[in-house]
């Protein structure tokens, strides 16, 4: 699923912006984006930092989990414009437990190294 359904409802920006607008919290991954994902990969690939790899996997899995939630929200908002709102409404999914966690120390170290503040 892409973000085109949300865009057609007036949501602007990428995945992280849509998540923020709809109240999704990325917790330790707040402010981590695609550019930062590359930094995580290089930290793992070049230095063998397994915590960077686990953080990257947590980031990617959070994207997938949140896309499902956003898909349901978009569907329900679109369904609300029809006479079939009640019949079509889908309950938002409960997020599954993501078995990988972001390593705060790795995230903060890479932020400092890249010259970014806490939230860039």
mmCIF file with all atom_site columns, C-alpha atoms in Angstrom:
data_model
loop_
_atom_site.group_PDB
_atom_site.id
_atom_site.type_symbol
_atom_site.label_atom_id
_atom_site.label_alt_id
_atom_site.label_comp_id
_atom_site.label_asym_id
_atom_site.label_entity_id
_atom_site.label_seq_id
_atom_site.pdbx_PDB_ins_code
_atom_site.Cartn_x
_atom_site.Cartn_y
_atom_site.Cartn_z
_atom_site.occupancy
_atom_site.B_iso_or_equiv
_atom_site.pdbx_formal_charge
_atom_site.auth_seq_id
_atom_site.auth_comp_id
_atom_site.auth_asym_id
_atom_site.auth_atom_id
_atom_site.pdbx_PDB_model_num
ATOM 1   C CA . UNK A 1 1   ? 0.000   0.000  0.000  1.00 0.00 ? 1   UNK A CA 1
ATOM 2   C CA . UNK A 1 2   ? 1.242   3.439  -0.866 1.00 0.00 ? 2   UNK A CA 1
ATOM 3   C CA . UNK A 1 3   ? 0.228   6.735  0.624  1.00 0.00 ? 3   UNK A CA 1
ATOM 4   C CA . UNK A 1 4   ? -1.888  7.747  -2.379 1.00 0.00 ? 4   UNK A CA 1
ATOM 5   C CA . UNK A 1 5   ? -5.134  6.931  -0.557 1.00 0.00 ? 5   UNK A CA 1
ATOM 6   C CA . UNK A 1 6   ? -4.173  9.230  2.305  1.00 0.00 ? 6   UNK A CA 1
ATOM 7   C CA . UNK A 1 7   ? -3.031  11.903 -0.142 1.00 0.00 ? 7   UNK A CA 1
ATOM 8   C CA . UNK A 1 8   ? -6.445  11.772 -1.817 1.00 0.00 ? 8   UNK A CA 1
ATOM 9   C CA . UNK A 1 9   ? -7.922  12.557 1.611  1.00 0.00 ? 9   UNK A CA 1
ATOM 10  C CA . UNK A 1 10  ? -5.765  15.661 1.960  1.00 0.00 ? 10  UNK A CA 1
ATOM 11  C CA . UNK A 1 11  ? -2.846  14.273 3.952  1.00 0.00 ? 11  UNK A CA 1
ATOM 12  C CA . UNK A 1 12  ? 0.475   15.775 2.904  1.00 0.00 ? 12  UNK A CA 1
ATOM 13  C CA . UNK A 1 13  ? 4.047   14.613 3.230  1.00 0.00 ? 13  UNK A CA 1
ATOM 14  C CA . UNK A 1 14  ? 5.540   11.187 3.556  1.00 0.00 ? 14  UNK A CA 1
ATOM 15  C CA . UNK A 1 15  ? 4.897   8.266  5.839  1.00 0.00 ? 15  UNK A CA 1
ATOM 16  C CA . UNK A 1 16  ? 6.369   9.846  8.973  1.00 0.00 ? 16  UNK A CA 1
ATOM 17  C CA . UNK A 1 17  ? 4.310   13.026 8.509  1.00 0.00 ? 17  UNK A CA 1
ATOM 18  C CA . UNK A 1 18  ? 1.086   11.040 8.042  1.00 0.00 ? 18  UNK A CA 1
ATOM 19  C CA . UNK A 1 19  ? 1.904   8.976  11.128 1.00 0.00 ? 19  UNK A CA 1
ATOM 20  C CA . UNK A 1 20  ? 2.492   12.083 13.208 1.00 0.00 ? 20  UNK A CA 1
ATOM 21  C CA . UNK A 1 21  ? -0.709  13.732 11.953 1.00 0.00 ? 21  UNK A CA 1
ATOM 22  C CA . UNK A 1 22  ? -2.712  10.632 12.923 1.00 0.00 ? 22  UNK A CA 1
ATOM 23  C CA . UNK A 1 23  ? -1.111  10.308 16.356 1.00 0.00 ? 23  UNK A CA 1
ATOM 24  C CA . UNK A 1 24  ? 1.254   7.386  15.808 1.00 0.00 ? 24  UNK A CA 1
ATOM 25  C CA . UNK A 1 25  ? 4.349   7.508  18.006 1.00 0.00 ? 25  UNK A CA 1
ATOM 26  C CA . UNK A 1 26  ? 7.617   5.957  16.865 1.00 0.00 ? 26  UNK A CA 1
ATOM 27  C CA . UNK A 1 27  ? 9.129   6.229  20.343 1.00 0.00 ? 27  UNK A CA 1
ATOM 28  C CA . UNK A 1 28  ? 12.906  5.592  20.140 1.00 0.00 ? 28  UNK A CA 1
ATOM 29  C CA . UNK A 1 29  ? 12.694  5.844  16.352 1.00 0.00 ? 29  UNK A CA 1
ATOM 30  C CA . UNK A 1 30  ? 11.280  9.390  16.400 1.00 0.00 ? 30  UNK A CA 1
ATOM 31  C CA . UNK A 1 31  ? 13.164  11.452 13.836 1.00 0.00 ? 31  UNK A CA 1
ATOM 32  C CA . UNK A 1 32  ? 14.754  8.421  12.166 1.00 0.00 ? 32  UNK A CA 1
ATOM 33  C CA . UNK A 1 33  ? 14.155  8.602  8.420  1.00 0.00 ? 33  UNK A CA 1
ATOM 34  C CA . UNK A 1 34  ? 15.376  7.002  5.211  1.00 0.00 ? 34  UNK A CA 1
ATOM 35  C CA . UNK A 1 35  ? 18.669  8.915  5.281  1.00 0.00 ? 35  UNK A CA 1
ATOM 36  C CA . UNK A 1 36  ? 19.280  7.737  8.819  1.00 0.00 ? 36  UNK A CA 1
ATOM 37  C CA . UNK A 1 37  ? 18.448  4.170  7.769  1.00 0.00 ? 37  UNK A CA 1
ATOM 38  C CA . UNK A 1 38  ? 21.430  4.346  5.415  1.00 0.00 ? 38  UNK A CA 1
ATOM 39  C CA . UNK A 1 39  ? 23.635  5.475  8.319  1.00 0.00 ? 39  UNK A CA 1
ATOM 40  C CA . UNK A 1 40  ? 22.427  2.499  10.344 1.00 0.00 ? 40  UNK A CA 1
ATOM 41  C CA . UNK A 1 41  ? 23.217  0.127  7.483  1.00 0.00 ? 41  UNK A CA 1
ATOM 42  C CA . UNK A 1 42  ? 26.721  1.520  7.036  1.00 0.00 ? 42  UNK A CA 1
ATOM 43  C CA . UNK A 1 43  ? 27.357  1.305  10.783 1.00 0.00 ? 43  UNK A CA 1
ATOM 44  C CA . UNK A 1 44  ? 26.457  -2.374 10.665 1.00 0.00 ? 44  UNK A CA 1
ATOM 45  C CA . UNK A 1 45  ? 28.181  -3.124 7.356  1.00 0.00 ? 45  UNK A CA 1
ATOM 46  C CA . UNK A 1 46  ? 31.421  -1.227 8.052  1.00 0.00 ? 46  UNK A CA 1
ATOM 47  C CA . UNK A 1 47  ? 31.756  -1.728 11.814 1.00 0.00 ? 47  UNK A CA 1
ATOM 48  C CA . UNK A 1 48  ? 29.777  -4.891 12.438 1.00 0.00 ? 48  UNK A CA 1
ATOM 49  C CA . UNK A 1 49  ? 27.494  -3.101 14.910 1.00 0.00 ? 49  UNK A CA 1
ATOM 50  C CA . UNK A 1 50  ? 24.638  -5.607 15.369 1.00 0.00 ? 50  UNK A CA 1
ATOM 51  C CA . UNK A 1 51  ? 22.683  -3.037 17.374 1.00 0.00 ? 51  UNK A CA 1
ATOM 52  C CA . UNK A 1 52  ? 22.627  -0.810 14.293 1.00 0.00 ? 52  UNK A CA 1
ATOM 53  C CA . UNK A 1 53  ? 21.221  -3.706 12.254 1.00 0.00 ? 53  UNK A CA 1
ATOM 54  C CA . UNK A 1 54  ? 18.567  -4.435 14.887 1.00 0.00 ? 54  UNK A CA 1
ATOM 55  C CA . UNK A 1 55  ? 17.633  -0.742 14.944 1.00 0.00 ? 55  UNK A CA 1
ATOM 56  C CA . UNK A 1 56  ? 17.356  -0.731 11.149 1.00 0.00 ? 56  UNK A CA 1
ATOM 57  C CA . UNK A 1 57  ? 15.127  -3.812 11.211 1.00 0.00 ? 57  UNK A CA 1
ATOM 58  C CA . UNK A 1 58  ? 12.969  -2.208 13.930 1.00 0.00 ? 58  UNK A CA 1
ATOM 59  C CA . UNK A 1 59  ? 12.688  0.915  11.749 1.00 0.00 ? 59  UNK A CA 1
ATOM 60  C CA . UNK A 1 60  ? 11.629  -1.097 8.680  1.00 0.00 ? 60  UNK A CA 1
ATOM 61  C CA . UNK A 1 61  ? 9.181   -3.248 10.635 1.00 0.00 ? 61  UNK A CA 1
ATOM 62  C CA . UNK A 1 62  ? 7.637   -0.129 12.190 1.00 0.00 ? 62  UNK A CA 1
ATOM 63  C CA . UNK A 1 63  ? 7.083   1.230  8.668  1.00 0.00 ? 63  UNK A CA 1
ATOM 64  C CA . UNK A 1 64  ? 5.229   -1.948 7.676  1.00 0.00 ? 64  UNK A CA 1
ATOM 65  C CA . UNK A 1 65  ? 3.138   -2.132 10.853 1.00 0.00 ? 65  UNK A CA 1
ATOM 66  C CA . UNK A 1 66  ? 2.178   1.538  10.616 1.00 0.00 ? 66  UNK A CA 1
ATOM 67  C CA . UNK A 1 67  ? 1.270   1.226  6.930  1.00 0.00 ? 67  UNK A CA 1
ATOM 68  C CA . UNK A 1 68  ? -1.359  -1.368 7.846  1.00 0.00 ? 68  UNK A CA 1
ATOM 69  C CA . UNK A 1 69  ? -2.859  0.997  10.420 1.00 0.00 ? 69  UNK A CA 1
ATOM 70  C CA . UNK A 1 70  ? -2.823  3.906  7.953  1.00 0.00 ? 70  UNK A CA 1
ATOM 71  C CA . UNK A 1 71  ? -4.470  1.713  5.302  1.00 0.00 ? 71  UNK A CA 1
ATOM 72  C CA . UNK A 1 72  ? -7.368  0.989  7.675  1.00 0.00 ? 72  UNK A CA 1
ATOM 73  C CA . UNK A 1 73  ? -7.707  4.668  8.604  1.00 0.00 ? 73  UNK A CA 1
ATOM 74  C CA . UNK A 1 74  ? -7.747  5.669  4.921  1.00 0.00 ? 74  UNK A CA 1
ATOM 75  C CA . UNK A 1 75  ? -10.326 2.979  4.142  1.00 0.00 ? 75  UNK A CA 1
ATOM 76  C CA . UNK A 1 76  ? -12.580 4.101  6.994  1.00 0.00 ? 76  UNK A CA 1
ATOM 77  C CA . UNK A 1 77  ? -12.320 7.762  5.998  1.00 0.00 ? 77  UNK A CA 1
ATOM 78  C CA . UNK A 1 78  ? -13.202 6.887  2.402  1.00 0.00 ? 78  UNK A CA 1
ATOM 79  C CA . UNK A 1 79  ? -16.049 4.605  3.550  1.00 0.00 ? 79  UNK A CA 1
ATOM 80  C CA . UNK A 1 80  ? -17.412 7.481  5.651  1.00 0.00 ? 80  UNK A CA 1
ATOM 81  C CA . UNK A 1 81  ? -18.214 9.320  2.422  1.00 0.00 ? 81  UNK A CA 1
ATOM 82  C CA . UNK A 1 82  ? -20.612 6.554  1.358  1.00 0.00 ? 82  UNK A CA 1
ATOM 83  C CA . UNK A 1 83  ? -24.011 5.502  2.669  1.00 0.00 ? 83  UNK A CA 1
ATOM 84  C CA . UNK A 1 84  ? -22.370 2.241  3.810  1.00 0.00 ? 84  UNK A CA 1
ATOM 85  C CA . UNK A 1 85  ? -20.143 3.668  6.548  1.00 0.00 ? 85  UNK A CA 1
ATOM 86  C CA . UNK A 1 86  ? -21.301 1.368  9.342  1.00 0.00 ? 86  UNK A CA 1
ATOM 87  C CA . UNK A 1 87  ? -21.272 -1.771 7.203  1.00 0.00 ? 87  UNK A CA 1
ATOM 88  C CA . UNK A 1 88  ? -17.803 -1.088 5.797  1.00 0.00 ? 88  UNK A CA 1
ATOM 89  C CA . UNK A 1 89  ? -15.984 0.201  8.885  1.00 0.00 ? 89  UNK A CA 1
ATOM 90  C CA . UNK A 1 90  ? -12.927 -1.835 9.882  1.00 0.00 ? 90  UNK A CA 1
ATOM 91  C CA . UNK A 1 91  ? -11.543 -1.767 13.417 1.00 0.00 ? 91  UNK A CA 1
ATOM 92  C CA . UNK A 1 92  ? -7.973  -0.449 13.481 1.00 0.00 ? 92  UNK A CA 1
ATOM 93  C CA . UNK A 1 93  ? -5.533  -3.311 14.069 1.00 0.00 ? 93  UNK A CA 1
ATOM 94  C CA . UNK A 1 94  ? -3.673  -3.740 17.321 1.00 0.00 ? 94  UNK A CA 1
ATOM 95  C CA . UNK A 1 95  ? 0.005   -3.415 16.528 1.00 0.00 ? 95  UNK A CA 1
ATOM 96  C CA . UNK A 1 96  ? 1.944   -6.663 16.792 1.00 0.00 ? 96  UNK A CA 1
ATOM 97  C CA . UNK A 1 97  ? 4.950   -6.891 19.039 1.00 0.00 ? 97  UNK A CA 1
ATOM 98  C CA . UNK A 1 98  ? 8.034   -6.011 17.000 1.00 0.00 ? 98  UNK A CA 1
ATOM 99  C CA . UNK A 1 99  ? 10.809  -8.393 18.075 1.00 0.00 ? 99  UNK A CA 1
ATOM 100 C CA . UNK A 1 100 ? 13.552  -5.854 17.322 1.00 0.00 ? 100 UNK A CA 1
ATOM 101 C CA . UNK A 1 101 ? 14.115  -2.670 19.318 1.00 0.00 ? 101 UNK A CA 1
ATOM 102 C CA . UNK A 1 102 ? 15.930  0.516  18.472 1.00 0.00 ? 102 UNK A CA 1
ATOM 103 C CA . UNK A 1 103 ? 19.184  0.977  20.327 1.00 0.00 ? 103 UNK A CA 1
ATOM 104 C CA . UNK A 1 104 ? 19.074  4.515  21.713 1.00 0.00 ? 104 UNK A CA 1
ATOM 105 C CA . UNK A 1 105 ? 22.842  4.696  22.200 1.00 0.00 ? 105 UNK A CA 1
ATOM 106 C CA . UNK A 1 106 ? 23.467  3.789  18.549 1.00 0.00 ? 106 UNK A CA 1
ATOM 107 C CA . UNK A 1 107 ? 20.865  6.285  17.330 1.00 0.00 ? 107 UNK A CA 1
ATOM 108 C CA . UNK A 1 108 ? 22.290  9.103  19.467 1.00 0.00 ? 108 UNK A CA 1
ATOM 109 C CA . UNK A 1 109 ? 25.889  8.296  18.494 1.00 0.00 ? 109 UNK A CA 1
ATOM 110 C CA . UNK A 1 110 ? 25.056  8.359  14.782 1.00 0.00 ? 110 UNK A CA 1
ATOM 111 C CA . UNK A 1 111 ? 23.111  11.616 15.202 1.00 0.00 ? 111 UNK A CA 1
ATOM 112 C CA . UNK A 1 112 ? 26.115  13.244 16.848 1.00 0.00 ? 112 UNK A CA 1
ATOM 113 C CA . UNK A 1 113 ? 28.501  11.827 14.245 1.00 0.00 ? 113 UNK A CA 1
ATOM 114 C CA . UNK A 1 114 ? 26.315  13.067 11.375 1.00 0.00 ? 114 UNK A CA 1
ATOM 115 C CA . UNK A 1 115 ? 26.121  16.506 12.993 1.00 0.00 ? 115 UNK A CA 1
ATOM 116 C CA . UNK A 1 116 ? 22.400  16.437 13.696 1.00 0.00 ? 116 UNK A CA 1
ATOM 117 C CA . UNK A 1 117 ? 20.628  17.445 16.871 1.00 0.00 ? 117 UNK A CA 1
ATOM 118 C CA . UNK A 1 118 ? 18.207  15.229 18.758 1.00 0.00 ? 118 UNK A CA 1
ATOM 119 C CA . UNK A 1 119 ? 15.443  15.831 16.182 1.00 0.00 ? 119 UNK A CA 1
ATOM 120 C CA . UNK A 1 120 ? 16.616  16.913 12.785 1.00 0.00 ? 120 UNK A CA 1
#
